[in-house]
mmCIF file of C-alpha atoms and ligand atoms in Angstrom:
data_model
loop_
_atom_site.group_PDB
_atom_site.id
_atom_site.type_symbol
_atom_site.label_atom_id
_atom_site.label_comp_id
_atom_site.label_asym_id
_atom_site.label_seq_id
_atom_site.Cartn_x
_atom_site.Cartn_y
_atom_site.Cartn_z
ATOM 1 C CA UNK A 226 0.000 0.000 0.000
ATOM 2 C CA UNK A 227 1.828 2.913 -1.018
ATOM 3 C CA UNK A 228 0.291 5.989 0.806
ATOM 4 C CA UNK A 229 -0.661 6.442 4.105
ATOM 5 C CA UNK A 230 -4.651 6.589 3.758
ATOM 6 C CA UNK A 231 -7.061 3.794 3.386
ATOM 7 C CA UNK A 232 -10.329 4.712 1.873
ATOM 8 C CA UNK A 233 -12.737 6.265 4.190
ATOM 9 C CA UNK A 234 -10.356 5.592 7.559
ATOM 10 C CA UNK A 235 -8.034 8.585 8.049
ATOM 11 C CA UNK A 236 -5.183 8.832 11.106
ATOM 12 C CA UNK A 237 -7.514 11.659 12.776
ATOM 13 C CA UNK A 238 -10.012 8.270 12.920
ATOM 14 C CA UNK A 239 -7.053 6.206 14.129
ATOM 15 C CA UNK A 240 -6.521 8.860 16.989
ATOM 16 C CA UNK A 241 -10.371 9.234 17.811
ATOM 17 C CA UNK A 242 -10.834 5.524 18.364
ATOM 18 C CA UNK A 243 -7.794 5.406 20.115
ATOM 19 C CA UNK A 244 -8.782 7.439 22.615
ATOM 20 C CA UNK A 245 -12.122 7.022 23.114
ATOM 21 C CA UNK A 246 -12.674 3.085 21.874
ATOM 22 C CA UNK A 247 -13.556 1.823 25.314
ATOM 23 C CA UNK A 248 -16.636 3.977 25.525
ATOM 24 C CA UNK A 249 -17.164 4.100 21.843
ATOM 25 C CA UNK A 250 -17.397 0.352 21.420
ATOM 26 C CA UNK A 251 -20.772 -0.467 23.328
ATOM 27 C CA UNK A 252 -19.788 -2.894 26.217
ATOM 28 C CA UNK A 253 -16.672 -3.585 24.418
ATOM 29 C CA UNK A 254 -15.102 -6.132 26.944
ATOM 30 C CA UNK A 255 -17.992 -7.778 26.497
ATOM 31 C CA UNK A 256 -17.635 -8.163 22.956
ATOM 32 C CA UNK A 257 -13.877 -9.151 23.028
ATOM 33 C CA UNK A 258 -14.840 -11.849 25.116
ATOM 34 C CA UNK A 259 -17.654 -13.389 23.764
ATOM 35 C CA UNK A 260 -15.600 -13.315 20.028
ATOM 36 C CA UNK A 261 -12.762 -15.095 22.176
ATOM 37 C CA UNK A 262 -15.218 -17.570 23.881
ATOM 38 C CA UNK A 263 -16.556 -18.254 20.277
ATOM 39 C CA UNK A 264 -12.511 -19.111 19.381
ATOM 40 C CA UNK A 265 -12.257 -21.186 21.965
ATOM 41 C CA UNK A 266 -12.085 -24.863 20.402
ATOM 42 C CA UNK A 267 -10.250 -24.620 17.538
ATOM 43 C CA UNK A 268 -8.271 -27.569 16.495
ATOM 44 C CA UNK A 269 -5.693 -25.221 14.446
ATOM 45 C CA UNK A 270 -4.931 -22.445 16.583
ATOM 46 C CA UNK A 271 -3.535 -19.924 13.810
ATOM 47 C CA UNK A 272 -6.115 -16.876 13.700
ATOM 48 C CA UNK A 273 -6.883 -14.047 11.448
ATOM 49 C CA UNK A 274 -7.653 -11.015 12.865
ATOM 50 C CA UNK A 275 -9.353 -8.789 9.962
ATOM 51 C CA UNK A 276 -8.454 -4.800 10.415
ATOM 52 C CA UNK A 277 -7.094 -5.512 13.997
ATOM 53 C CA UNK A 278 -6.855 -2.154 15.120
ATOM 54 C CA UNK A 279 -4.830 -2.226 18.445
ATOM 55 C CA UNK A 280 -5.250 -5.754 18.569
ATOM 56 C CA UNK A 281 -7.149 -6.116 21.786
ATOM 57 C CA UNK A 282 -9.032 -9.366 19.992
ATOM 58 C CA UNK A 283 -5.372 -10.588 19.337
ATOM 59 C CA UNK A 284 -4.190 -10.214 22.940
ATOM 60 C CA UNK A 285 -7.386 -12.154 24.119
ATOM 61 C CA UNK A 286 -6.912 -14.591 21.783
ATOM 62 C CA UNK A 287 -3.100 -15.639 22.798
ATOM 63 C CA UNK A 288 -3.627 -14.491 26.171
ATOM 64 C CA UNK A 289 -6.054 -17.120 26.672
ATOM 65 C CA UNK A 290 -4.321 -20.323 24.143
ATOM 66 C CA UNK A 291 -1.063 -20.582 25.164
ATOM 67 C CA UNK A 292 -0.011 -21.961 21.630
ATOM 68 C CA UNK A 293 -2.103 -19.840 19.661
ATOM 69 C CA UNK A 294 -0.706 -17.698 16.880
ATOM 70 C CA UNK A 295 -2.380 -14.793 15.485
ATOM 71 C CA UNK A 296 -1.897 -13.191 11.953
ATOM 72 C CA UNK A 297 -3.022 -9.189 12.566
ATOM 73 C CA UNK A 298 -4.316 -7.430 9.147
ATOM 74 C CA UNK A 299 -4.823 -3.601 9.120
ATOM 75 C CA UNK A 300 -4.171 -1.082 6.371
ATOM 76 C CA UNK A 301 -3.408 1.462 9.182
ATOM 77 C CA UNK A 302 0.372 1.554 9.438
ATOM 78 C CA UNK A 303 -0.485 3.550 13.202
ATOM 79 C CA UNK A 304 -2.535 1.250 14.294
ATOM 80 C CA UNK A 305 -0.618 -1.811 13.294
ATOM 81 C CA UNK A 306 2.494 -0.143 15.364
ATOM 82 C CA UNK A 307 -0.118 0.200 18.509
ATOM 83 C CA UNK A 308 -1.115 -3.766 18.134
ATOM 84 C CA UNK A 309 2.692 -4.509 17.827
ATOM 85 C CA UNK A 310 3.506 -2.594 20.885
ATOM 86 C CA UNK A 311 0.564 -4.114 23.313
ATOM 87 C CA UNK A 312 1.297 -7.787 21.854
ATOM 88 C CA UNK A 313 5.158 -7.513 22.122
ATOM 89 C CA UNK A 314 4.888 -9.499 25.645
ATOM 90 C CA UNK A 315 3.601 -12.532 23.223
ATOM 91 C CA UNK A 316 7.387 -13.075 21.443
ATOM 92 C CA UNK A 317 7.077 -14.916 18.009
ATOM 93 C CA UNK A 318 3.401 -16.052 18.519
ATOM 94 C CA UNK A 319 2.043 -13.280 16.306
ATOM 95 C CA UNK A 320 2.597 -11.424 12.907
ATOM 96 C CA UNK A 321 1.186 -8.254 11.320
ATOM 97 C CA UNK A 322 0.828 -7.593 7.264
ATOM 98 C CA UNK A 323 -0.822 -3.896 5.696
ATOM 99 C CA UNK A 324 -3.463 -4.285 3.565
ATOM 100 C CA UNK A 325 -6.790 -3.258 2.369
ATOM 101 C CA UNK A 326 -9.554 -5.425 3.349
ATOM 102 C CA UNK A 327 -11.127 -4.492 -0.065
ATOM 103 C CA UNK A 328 -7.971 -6.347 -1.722
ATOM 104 C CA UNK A 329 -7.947 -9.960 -2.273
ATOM 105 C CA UNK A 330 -4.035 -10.148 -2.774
ATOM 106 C CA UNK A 331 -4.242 -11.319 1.160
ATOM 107 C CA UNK A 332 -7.152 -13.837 0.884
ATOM 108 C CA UNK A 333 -4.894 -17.155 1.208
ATOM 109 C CA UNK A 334 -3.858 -19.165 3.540
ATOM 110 C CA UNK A 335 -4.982 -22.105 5.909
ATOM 111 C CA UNK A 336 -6.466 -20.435 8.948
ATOM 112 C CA UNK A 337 -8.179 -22.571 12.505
ATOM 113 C CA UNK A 338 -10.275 -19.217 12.827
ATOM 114 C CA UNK A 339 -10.696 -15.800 11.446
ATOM 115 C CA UNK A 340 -12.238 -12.726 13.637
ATOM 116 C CA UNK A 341 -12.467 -9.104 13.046
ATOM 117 C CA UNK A 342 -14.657 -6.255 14.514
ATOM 118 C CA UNK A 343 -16.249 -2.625 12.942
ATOM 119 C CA UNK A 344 -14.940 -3.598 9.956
ATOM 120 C CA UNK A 345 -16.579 -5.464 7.004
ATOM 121 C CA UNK A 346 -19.426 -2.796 7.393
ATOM 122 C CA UNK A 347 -16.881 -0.775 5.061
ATOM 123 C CA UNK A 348 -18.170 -3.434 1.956
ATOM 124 C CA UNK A 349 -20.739 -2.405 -0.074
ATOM 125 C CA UNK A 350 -23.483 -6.248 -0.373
ATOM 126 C CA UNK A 351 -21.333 -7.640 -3.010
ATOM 127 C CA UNK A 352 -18.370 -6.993 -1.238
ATOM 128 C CA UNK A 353 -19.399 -9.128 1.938
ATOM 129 C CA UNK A 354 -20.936 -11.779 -0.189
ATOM 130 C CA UNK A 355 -17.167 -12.186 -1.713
ATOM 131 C CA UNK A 356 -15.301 -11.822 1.365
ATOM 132 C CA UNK A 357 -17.664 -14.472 3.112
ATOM 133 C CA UNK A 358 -16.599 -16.833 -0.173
ATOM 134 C CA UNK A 359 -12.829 -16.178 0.182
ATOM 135 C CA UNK A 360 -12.869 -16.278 4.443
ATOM 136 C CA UNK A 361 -14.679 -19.589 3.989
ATOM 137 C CA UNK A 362 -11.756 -20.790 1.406
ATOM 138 C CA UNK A 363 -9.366 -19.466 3.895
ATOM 139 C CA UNK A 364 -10.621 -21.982 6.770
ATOM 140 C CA UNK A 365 -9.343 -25.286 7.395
ATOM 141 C CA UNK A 366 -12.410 -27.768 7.832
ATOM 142 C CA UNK A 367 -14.011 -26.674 11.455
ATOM 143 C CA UNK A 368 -13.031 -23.174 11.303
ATOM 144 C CA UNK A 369 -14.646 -20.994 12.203
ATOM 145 C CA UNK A 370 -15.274 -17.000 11.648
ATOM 146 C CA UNK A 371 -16.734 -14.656 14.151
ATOM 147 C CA UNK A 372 -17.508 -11.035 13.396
ATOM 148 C CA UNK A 373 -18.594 -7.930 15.257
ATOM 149 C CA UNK A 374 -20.093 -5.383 13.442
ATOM 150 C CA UNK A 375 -22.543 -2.621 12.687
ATOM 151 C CA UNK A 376 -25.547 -4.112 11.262
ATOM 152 C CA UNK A 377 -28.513 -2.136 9.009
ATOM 153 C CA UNK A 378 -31.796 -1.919 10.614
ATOM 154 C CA UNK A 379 -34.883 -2.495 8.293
ATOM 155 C CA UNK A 380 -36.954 -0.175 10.137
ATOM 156 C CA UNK A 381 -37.141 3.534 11.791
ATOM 157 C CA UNK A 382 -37.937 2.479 14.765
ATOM 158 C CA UNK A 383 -35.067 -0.312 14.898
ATOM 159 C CA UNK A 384 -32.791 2.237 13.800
ATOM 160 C CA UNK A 385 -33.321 4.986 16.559
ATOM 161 C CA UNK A 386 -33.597 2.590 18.947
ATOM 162 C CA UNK A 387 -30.184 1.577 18.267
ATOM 163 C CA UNK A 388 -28.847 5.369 17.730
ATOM 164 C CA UNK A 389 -30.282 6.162 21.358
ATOM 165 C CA UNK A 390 -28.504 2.917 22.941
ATOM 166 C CA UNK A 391 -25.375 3.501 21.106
ATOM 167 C CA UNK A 392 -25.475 7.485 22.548
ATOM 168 C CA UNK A 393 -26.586 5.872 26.256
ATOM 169 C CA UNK A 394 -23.917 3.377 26.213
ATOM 170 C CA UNK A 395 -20.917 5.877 25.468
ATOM 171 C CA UNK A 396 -21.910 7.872 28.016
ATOM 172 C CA UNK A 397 -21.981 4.833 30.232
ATOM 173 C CA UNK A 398 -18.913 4.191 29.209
ATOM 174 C CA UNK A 399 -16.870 7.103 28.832
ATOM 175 C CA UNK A 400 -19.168 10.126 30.534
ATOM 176 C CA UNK A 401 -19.714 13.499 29.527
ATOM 177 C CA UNK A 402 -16.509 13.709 27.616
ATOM 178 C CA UNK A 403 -16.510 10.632 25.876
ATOM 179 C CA UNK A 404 -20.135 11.914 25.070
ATOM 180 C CA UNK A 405 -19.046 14.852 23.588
ATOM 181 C CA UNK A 406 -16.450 13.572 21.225
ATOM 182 C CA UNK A 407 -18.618 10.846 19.896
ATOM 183 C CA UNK A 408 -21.209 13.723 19.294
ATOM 184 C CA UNK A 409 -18.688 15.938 17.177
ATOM 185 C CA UNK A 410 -17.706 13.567 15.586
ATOM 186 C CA UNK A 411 -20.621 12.350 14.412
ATOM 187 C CA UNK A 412 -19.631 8.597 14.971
ATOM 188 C CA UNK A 413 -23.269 7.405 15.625
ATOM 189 C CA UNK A 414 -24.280 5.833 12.335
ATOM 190 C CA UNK A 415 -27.728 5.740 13.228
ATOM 191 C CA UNK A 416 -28.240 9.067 13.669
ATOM 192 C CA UNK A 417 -26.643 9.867 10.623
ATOM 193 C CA UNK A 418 -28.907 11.023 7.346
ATOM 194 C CA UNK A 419 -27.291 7.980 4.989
ATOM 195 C CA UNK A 420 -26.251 6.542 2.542
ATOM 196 C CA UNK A 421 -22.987 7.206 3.478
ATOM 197 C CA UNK A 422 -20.465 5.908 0.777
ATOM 198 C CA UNK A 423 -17.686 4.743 3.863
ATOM 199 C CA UNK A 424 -19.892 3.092 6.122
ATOM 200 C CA UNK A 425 -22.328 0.322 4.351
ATOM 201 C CA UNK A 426 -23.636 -1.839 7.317
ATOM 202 C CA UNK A 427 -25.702 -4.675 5.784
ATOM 203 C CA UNK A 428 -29.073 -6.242 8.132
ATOM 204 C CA UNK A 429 -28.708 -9.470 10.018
ATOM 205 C CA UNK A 430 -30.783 -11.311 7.787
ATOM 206 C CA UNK A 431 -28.357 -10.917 4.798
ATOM 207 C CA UNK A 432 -25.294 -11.266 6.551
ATOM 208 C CA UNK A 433 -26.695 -14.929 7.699
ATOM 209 C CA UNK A 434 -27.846 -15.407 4.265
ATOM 210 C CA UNK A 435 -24.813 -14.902 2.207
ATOM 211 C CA UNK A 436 -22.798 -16.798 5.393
ATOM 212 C CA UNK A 437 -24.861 -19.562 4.275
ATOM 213 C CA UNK A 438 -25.160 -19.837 0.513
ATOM 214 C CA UNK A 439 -21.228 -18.903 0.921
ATOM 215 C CA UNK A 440 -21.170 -22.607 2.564
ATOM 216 C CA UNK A 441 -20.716 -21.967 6.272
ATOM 217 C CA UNK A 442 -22.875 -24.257 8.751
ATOM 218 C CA UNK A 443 -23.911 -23.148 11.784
ATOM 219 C CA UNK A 444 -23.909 -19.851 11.142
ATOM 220 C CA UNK A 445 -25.902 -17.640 13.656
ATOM 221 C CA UNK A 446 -26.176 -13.871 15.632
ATOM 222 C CA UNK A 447 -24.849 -14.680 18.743
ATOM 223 C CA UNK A 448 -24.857 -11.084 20.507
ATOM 224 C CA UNK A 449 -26.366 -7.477 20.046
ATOM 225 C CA UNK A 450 -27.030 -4.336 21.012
ATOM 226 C CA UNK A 451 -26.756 -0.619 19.929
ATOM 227 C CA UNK A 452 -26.554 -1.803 16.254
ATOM 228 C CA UNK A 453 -23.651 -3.942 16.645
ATOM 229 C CA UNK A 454 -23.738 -7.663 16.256
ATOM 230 C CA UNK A 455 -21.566 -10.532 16.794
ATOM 231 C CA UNK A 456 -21.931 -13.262 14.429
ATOM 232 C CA UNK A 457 -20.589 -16.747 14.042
ATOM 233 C CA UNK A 458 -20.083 -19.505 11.229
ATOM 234 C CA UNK A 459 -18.133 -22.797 10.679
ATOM 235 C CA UNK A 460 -16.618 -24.076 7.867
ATOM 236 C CA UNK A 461 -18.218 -28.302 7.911
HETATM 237 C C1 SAM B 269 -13.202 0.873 14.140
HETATM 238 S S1 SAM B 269 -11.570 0.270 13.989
HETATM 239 C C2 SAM B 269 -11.723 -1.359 14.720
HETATM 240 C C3 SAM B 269 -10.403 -1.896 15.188
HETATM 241 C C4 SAM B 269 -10.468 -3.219 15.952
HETATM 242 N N1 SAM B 269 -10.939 -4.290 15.118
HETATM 243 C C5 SAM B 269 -11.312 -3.062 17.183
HETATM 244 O O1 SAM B 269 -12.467 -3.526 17.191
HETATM 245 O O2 SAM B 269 -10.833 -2.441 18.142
HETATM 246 C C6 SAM B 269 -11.462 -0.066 12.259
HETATM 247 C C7 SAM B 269 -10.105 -0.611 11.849
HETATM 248 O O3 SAM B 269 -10.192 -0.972 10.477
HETATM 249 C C8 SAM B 269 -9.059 -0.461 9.801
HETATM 250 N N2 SAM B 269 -9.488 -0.199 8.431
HETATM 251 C C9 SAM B 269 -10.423 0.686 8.010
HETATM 252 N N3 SAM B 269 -10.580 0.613 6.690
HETATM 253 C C10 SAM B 269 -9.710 -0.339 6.256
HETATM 254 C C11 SAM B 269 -9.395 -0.871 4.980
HETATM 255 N N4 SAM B 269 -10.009 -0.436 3.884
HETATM 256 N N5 SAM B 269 -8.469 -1.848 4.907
HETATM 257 C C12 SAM B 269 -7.824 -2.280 6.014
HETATM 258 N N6 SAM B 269 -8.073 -1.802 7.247
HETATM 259 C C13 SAM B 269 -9.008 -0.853 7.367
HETATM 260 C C14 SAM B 269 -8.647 0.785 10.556
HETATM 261 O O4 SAM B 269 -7.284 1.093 10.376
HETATM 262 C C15 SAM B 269 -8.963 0.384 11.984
HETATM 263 O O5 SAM B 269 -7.875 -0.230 12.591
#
């Protein structure tokens, strides 16, 4: 990747979520763990974790497999030097590569399990559909994926229902300052006018569809609240 940006994620984003991730993420520990408790069984434990971030779903994953390996994927070269920094306790047991998620030059390998969260919301429908495809090639037989992400209400009513327990959940969170940030910066999707060309959340219902016809078994919503969902799916 030869410049600094990735579409529609800038380094003022990296520094926002930085900061104020922990309230921004509703009940984010929460979330880590059940996409770790949904990792737990895998009989190869080599895991992808798709746009890592700061890699707190990495360090829960080795933290809790003491011969796990995880393989950390961002296209932000900042945030890829925070995840290398908080996993550097871990030795040899992890690696990190740049990319674009929207690439498929990276779609390869043998993986036990693949996770990522708040990111595959950045693929338009056909996007997803192919990534599911190529994440289910990328699994050994029994692997499984697990995402958490922003999903697309179908109705008004769903959707400001989930705009006013994102906003109660940062302040929560983070309180009146965390509040305020997440206001300015307009990070609540669902209070946003739409479409917005960076942020294409799809609904639950065709996430588990193209999960399925992409071949996965078992594939269900596991978790959610304010919008954000955590989903799972095995590869038979
Ligand atoms: C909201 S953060 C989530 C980070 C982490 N998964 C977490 O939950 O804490 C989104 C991440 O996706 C990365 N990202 C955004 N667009 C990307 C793209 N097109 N290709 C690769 N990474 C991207 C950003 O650099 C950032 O680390």
């Amino acid at each position: 990747m030869p410049d600094d940006r990735i579409a529609g994620w800038r380094p003022s984003d990296s520094d926002l979520f930085t900061t104020y991730g922990d309230a921004f993420v509703p009940r984010r520990r929460e979330q880590i763990e059940t996409v770790a408790d949904l990792l737990d069984d895998l009989a190869e434990p080599h895991v992808l974790d798709l746009c890592c971030g700061e890699g707190l779903l990495a360090e829960e994953y080795l933290r809790r497999h003491a011969a796990g390996r995880v393989t950390l994927l961002d296209g932000s070269p900042e945030m890829l030097d925070k995840a290398a920094q908080r996993l550097a306790r871990f030795g040899t047991r992890w690696e990190h590569v740049r990319a674009d998620v929207h690439d498929r030059v990276w779609r390869c390998g043998a993986y036990g399990g693949v996770m990522t969260s708040l990111a595959v919301h950045h693929l338009d429908g056909p996007g997803k559909r192919d990534l599911y495809r190529d994440l289910y090639a990328m699994l050994v037989p029994g692997g499984v994926f697990v995402m958490a992400d922003l999903v697309e209400p179908v109705g008004a009513r769903a959707r400001d229902i989930a705009a006013a327990h994102w906003d109660r959940a940062v302040l929560e969170a983070g309180g009146a300052e965390a509040a305020r940030a997440f206001a300015q910066a307009q990070w609540n999707y669902y209070r946003l006018p739409g479409p917005d060309p960076v942020d294409t959340p799809s609904s639950v219902a065709e996430n588990l569809t193209w999960l399925s016809e992409a071949g996965f078994a078992g594939v269900d919503l596991v978790w959610l609240h304010a919008g954000h969902a955590i989903f799972t799916a095995t590869r038979p």
